[in-house]
Tab-separated table of C-alpha atoms in Angstrom:
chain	number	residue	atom	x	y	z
A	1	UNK	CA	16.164	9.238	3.516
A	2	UNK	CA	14.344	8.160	0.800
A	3	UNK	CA	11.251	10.748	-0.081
A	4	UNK	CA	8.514	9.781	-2.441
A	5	UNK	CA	5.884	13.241	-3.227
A	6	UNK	CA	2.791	13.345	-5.424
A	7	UNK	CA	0.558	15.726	-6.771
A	8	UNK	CA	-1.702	16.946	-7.129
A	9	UNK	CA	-3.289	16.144	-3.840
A	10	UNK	CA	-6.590	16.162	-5.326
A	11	UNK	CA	-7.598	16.285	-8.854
A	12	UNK	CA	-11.634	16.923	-10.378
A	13	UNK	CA	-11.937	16.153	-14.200
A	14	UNK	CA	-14.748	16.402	-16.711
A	15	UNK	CA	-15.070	13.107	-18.241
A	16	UNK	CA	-13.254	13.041	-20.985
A	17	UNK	CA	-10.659	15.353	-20.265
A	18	UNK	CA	-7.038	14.107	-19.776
A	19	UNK	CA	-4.874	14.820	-17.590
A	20	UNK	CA	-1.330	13.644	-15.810
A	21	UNK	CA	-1.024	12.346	-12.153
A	22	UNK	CA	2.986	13.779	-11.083
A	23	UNK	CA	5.131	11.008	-8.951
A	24	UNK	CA	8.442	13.113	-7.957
A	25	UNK	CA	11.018	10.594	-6.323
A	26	UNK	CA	14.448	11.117	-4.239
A	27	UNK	CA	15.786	7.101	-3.590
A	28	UNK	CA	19.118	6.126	-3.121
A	29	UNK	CA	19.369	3.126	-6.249
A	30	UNK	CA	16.016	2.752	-7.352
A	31	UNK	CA	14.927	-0.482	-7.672
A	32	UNK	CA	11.176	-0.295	-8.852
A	33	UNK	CA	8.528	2.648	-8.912
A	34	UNK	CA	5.124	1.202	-8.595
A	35	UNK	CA	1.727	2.587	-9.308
A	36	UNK	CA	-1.932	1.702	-7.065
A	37	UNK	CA	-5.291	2.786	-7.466
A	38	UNK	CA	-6.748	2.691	-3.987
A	39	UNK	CA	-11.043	2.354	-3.679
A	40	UNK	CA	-12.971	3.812	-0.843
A	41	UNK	CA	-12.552	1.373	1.770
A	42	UNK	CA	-10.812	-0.981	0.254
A	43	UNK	CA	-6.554	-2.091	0.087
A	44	UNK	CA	-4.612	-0.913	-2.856
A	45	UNK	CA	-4.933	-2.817	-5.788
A	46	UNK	CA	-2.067	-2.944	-8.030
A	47	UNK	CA	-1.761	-1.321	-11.523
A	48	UNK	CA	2.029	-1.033	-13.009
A	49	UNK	CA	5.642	-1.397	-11.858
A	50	UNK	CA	8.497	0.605	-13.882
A	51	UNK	CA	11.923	-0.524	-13.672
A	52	UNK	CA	14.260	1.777	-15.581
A	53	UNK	CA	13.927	5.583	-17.021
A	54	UNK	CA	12.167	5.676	-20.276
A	55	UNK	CA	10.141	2.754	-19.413
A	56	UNK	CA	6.376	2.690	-20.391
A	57	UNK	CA	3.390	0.882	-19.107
A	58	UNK	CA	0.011	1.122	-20.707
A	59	UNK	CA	-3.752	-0.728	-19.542
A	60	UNK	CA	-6.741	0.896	-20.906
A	61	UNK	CA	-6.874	4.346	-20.314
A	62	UNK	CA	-3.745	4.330	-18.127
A	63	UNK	CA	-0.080	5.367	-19.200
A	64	UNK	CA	2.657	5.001	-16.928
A	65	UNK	CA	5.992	6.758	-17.122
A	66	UNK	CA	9.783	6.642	-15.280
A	67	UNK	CA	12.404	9.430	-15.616
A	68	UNK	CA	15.478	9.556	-13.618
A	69	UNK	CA	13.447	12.436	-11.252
A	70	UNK	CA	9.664	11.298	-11.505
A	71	UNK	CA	6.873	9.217	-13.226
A	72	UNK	CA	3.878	10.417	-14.347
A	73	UNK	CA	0.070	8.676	-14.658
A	74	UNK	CA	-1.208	9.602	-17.845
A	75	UNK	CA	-5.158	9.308	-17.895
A	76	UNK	CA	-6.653	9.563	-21.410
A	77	UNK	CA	-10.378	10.011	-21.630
A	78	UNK	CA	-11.141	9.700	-18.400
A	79	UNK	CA	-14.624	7.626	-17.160
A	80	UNK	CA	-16.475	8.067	-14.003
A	81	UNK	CA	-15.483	4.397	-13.091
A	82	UNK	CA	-11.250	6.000	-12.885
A	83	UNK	CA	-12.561	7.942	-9.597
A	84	UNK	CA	-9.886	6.771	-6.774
A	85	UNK	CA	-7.219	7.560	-5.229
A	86	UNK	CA	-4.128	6.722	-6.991
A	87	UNK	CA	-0.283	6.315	-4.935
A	88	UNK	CA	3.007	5.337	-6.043
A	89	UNK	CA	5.701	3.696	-4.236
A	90	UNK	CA	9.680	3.736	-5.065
A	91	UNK	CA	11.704	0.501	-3.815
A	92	UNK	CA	15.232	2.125	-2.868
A	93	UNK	CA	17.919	0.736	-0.645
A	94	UNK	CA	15.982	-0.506	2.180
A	95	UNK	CA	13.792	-3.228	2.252
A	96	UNK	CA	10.436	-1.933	2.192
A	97	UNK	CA	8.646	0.639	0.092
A	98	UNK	CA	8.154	4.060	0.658
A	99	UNK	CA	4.641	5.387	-0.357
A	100	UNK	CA	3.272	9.253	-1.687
A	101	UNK	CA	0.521	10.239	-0.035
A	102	UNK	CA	-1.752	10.193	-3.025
A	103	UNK	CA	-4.106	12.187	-5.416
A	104	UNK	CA	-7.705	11.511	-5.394
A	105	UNK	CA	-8.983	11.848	-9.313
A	106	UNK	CA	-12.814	12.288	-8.886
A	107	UNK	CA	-14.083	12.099	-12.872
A	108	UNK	CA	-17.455	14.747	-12.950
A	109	UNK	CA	-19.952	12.697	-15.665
B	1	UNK	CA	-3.501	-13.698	-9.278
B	2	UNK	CA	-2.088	-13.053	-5.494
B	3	UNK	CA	-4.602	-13.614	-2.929
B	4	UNK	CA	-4.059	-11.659	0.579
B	5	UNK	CA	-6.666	-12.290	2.977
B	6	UNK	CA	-7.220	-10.653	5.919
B	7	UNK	CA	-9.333	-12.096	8.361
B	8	UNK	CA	-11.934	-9.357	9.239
B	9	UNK	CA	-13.385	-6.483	7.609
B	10	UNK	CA	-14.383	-5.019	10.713
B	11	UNK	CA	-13.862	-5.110	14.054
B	12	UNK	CA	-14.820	-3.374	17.225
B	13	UNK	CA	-12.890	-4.394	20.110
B	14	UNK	CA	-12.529	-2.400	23.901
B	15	UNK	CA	-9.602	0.056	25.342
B	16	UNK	CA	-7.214	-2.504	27.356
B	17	UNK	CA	-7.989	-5.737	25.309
B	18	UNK	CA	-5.375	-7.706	23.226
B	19	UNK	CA	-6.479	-7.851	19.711
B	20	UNK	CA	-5.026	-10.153	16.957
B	21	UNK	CA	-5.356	-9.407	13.176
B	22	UNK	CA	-4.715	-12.741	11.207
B	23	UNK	CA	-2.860	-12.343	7.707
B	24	UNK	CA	-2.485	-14.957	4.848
B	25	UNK	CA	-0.872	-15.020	1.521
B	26	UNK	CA	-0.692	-17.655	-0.917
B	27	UNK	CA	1.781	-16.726	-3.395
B	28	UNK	CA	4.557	-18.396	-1.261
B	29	UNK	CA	5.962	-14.468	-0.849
B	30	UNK	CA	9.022	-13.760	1.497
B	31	UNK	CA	7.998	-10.418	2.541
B	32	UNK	CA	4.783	-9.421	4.439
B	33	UNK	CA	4.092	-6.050	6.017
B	34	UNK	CA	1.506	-4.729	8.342
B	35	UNK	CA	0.590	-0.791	7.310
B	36	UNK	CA	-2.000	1.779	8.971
B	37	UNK	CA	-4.057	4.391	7.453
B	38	UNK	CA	-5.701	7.474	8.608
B	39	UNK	CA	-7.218	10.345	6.265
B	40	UNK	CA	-4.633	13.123	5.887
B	41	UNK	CA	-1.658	10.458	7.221
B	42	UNK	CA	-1.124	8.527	4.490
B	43	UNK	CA	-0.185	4.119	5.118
B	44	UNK	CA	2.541	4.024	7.594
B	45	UNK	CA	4.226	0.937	7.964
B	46	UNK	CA	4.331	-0.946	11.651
B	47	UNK	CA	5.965	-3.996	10.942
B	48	UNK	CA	7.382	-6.054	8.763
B	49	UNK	CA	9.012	-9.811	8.007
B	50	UNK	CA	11.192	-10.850	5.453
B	51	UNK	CA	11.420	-14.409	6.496
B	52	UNK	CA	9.580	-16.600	9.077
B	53	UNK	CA	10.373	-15.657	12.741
B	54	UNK	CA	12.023	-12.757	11.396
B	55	UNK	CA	10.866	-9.339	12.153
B	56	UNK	CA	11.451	-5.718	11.707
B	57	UNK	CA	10.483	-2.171	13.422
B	58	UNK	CA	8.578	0.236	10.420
B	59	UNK	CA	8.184	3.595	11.651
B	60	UNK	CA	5.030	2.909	13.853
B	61	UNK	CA	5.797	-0.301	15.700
B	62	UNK	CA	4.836	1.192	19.522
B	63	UNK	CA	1.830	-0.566	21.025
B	64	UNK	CA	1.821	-3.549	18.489
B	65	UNK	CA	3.851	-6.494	17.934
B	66	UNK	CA	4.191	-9.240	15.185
B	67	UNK	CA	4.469	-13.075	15.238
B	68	UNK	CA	5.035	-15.361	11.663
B	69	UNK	CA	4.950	-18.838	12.650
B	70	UNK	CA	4.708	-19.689	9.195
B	71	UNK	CA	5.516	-18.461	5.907
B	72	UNK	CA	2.385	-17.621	4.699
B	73	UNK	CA	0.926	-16.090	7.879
B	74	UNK	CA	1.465	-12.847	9.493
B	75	UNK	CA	-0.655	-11.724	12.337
B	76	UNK	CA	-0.653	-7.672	14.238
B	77	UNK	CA	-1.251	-8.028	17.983
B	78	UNK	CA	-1.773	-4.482	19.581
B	79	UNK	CA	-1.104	-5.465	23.157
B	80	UNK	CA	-3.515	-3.823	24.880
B	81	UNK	CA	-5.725	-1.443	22.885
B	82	UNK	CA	-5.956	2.119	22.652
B	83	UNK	CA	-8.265	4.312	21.260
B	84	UNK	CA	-5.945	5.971	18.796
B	85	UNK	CA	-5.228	2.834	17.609
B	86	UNK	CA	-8.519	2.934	15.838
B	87	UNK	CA	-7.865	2.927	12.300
B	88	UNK	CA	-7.846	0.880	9.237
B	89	UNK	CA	-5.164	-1.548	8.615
B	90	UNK	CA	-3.640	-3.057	5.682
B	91	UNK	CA	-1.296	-5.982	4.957
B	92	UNK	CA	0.824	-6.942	1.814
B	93	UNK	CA	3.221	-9.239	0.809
B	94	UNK	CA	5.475	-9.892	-1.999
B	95	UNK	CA	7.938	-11.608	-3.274
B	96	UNK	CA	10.926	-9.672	-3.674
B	97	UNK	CA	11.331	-6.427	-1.951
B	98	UNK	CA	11.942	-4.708	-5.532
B	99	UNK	CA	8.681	-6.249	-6.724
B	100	UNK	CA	5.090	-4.809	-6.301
B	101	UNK	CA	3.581	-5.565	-2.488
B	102	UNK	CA	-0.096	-6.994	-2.865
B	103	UNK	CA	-2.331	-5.874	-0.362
B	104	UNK	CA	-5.201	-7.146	1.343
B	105	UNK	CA	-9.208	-5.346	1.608
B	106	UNK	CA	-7.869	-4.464	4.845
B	107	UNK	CA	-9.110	-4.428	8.282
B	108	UNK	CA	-11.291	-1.595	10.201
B	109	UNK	CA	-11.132	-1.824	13.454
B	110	UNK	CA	-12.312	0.197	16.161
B	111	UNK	CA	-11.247	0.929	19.512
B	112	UNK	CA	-14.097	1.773	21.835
């Protein structure tokens, strides 16, 4: 069964200070690892997708990363406005996605 | 950009009553899926499609069913409403099921 575990669960920065969001993933054939940021109240929006290990995604003050075990959310410099919950999702075998449960990044001003 | 609409924000509907929530894409995607999510429980998938009139179980799929008529339309029924149904749901398409699903601003509904 495919597993898909993040953490932290929860995660309080200073803004400013950087810090990595951990995606740890067991999926028969990987076929995609995705990345959300999810807004109080609202869907998921869509940030990266990362195909094969040693792939890298950047926007703004987001870096994605994909090993064979994990990918990581790199936040650099971290704003207020980054507060959210974050999930990834791994696209294995079956036909639909299997989610983390999140970590909520709340940026202190 | 992918548009998924969903067709209420909220909703408060009875125990007992049949409720619909109405789905639409317009990026001509295959797949569509129809998720829950509670604090602490993370989404769960209910149901999805993968072509029109085609349907599948997620890991959720007691008290609701699923109906897509057409391809970009997917609609939830929950049969006859509970109380612990009350929750906020989410769909999402996309194209390929190794491609990134695009969700909608979902739907809160509550079950009084």
């Amino acid at each position: 069964e495919d597993q898909v575990t993040q953490s932290p669960e929860a995660l309080r920065l200073q803004e400013g200070e950087s810090s990595s969001l951990n995606c740890s993933y067991t999926v028969s054939g990987l076929r995609g690892l995705f990345w959300y940021r999810q807004d109080p109240g609202k869907g998921p929006e869509f940030l990266f997708t990362l195909y094969s290990a040693g792939e890298e995604k950047e926007k703004e003050r987001l870096k994605a990363t994909l090993t064979k075990k994990e990918s990581f959310l790199h936040i650099t410099a971290p704003k207020p406005e980054d507060s959210a919950t974050y999930l990834c999702a791994a696209a294995g075998s079956a036909r639909q996605l299997t989610f983390g449960s999140g970590t909520q990044l709340t940026v202190l001003p | 950009d992918v548009k998924v609409t969903q067709s209420s924000r909220y909703l408060v509907k009875r125990t007992g009553e049949k409720v619909f929530l109405e789905c639409v894409q317009d990026m001509d995607h295959e797949n569509m899926f129809w998720y829950r999510q509670d604090p602490g429980l993370g989404l769960r998938l209910i149901y999805f499609s993968y072509d029109v009139k085609m349907k599948e179980k997620g890991d959720i799929p007691e008290g609701y069913s699923v109906s897509r008529e057409k391809k970009e339309r997917f609609s939830l029924i929950l049969e006859s409403a509970s109380t612990n149904q009350t929750s906020m749901y989410l769909c999402a398409s996309s194209l390929l099921s190794n491609q990134p699903q695009h969700f909608g601003d979902g739907t809160r509904l509550s079950i009084l």
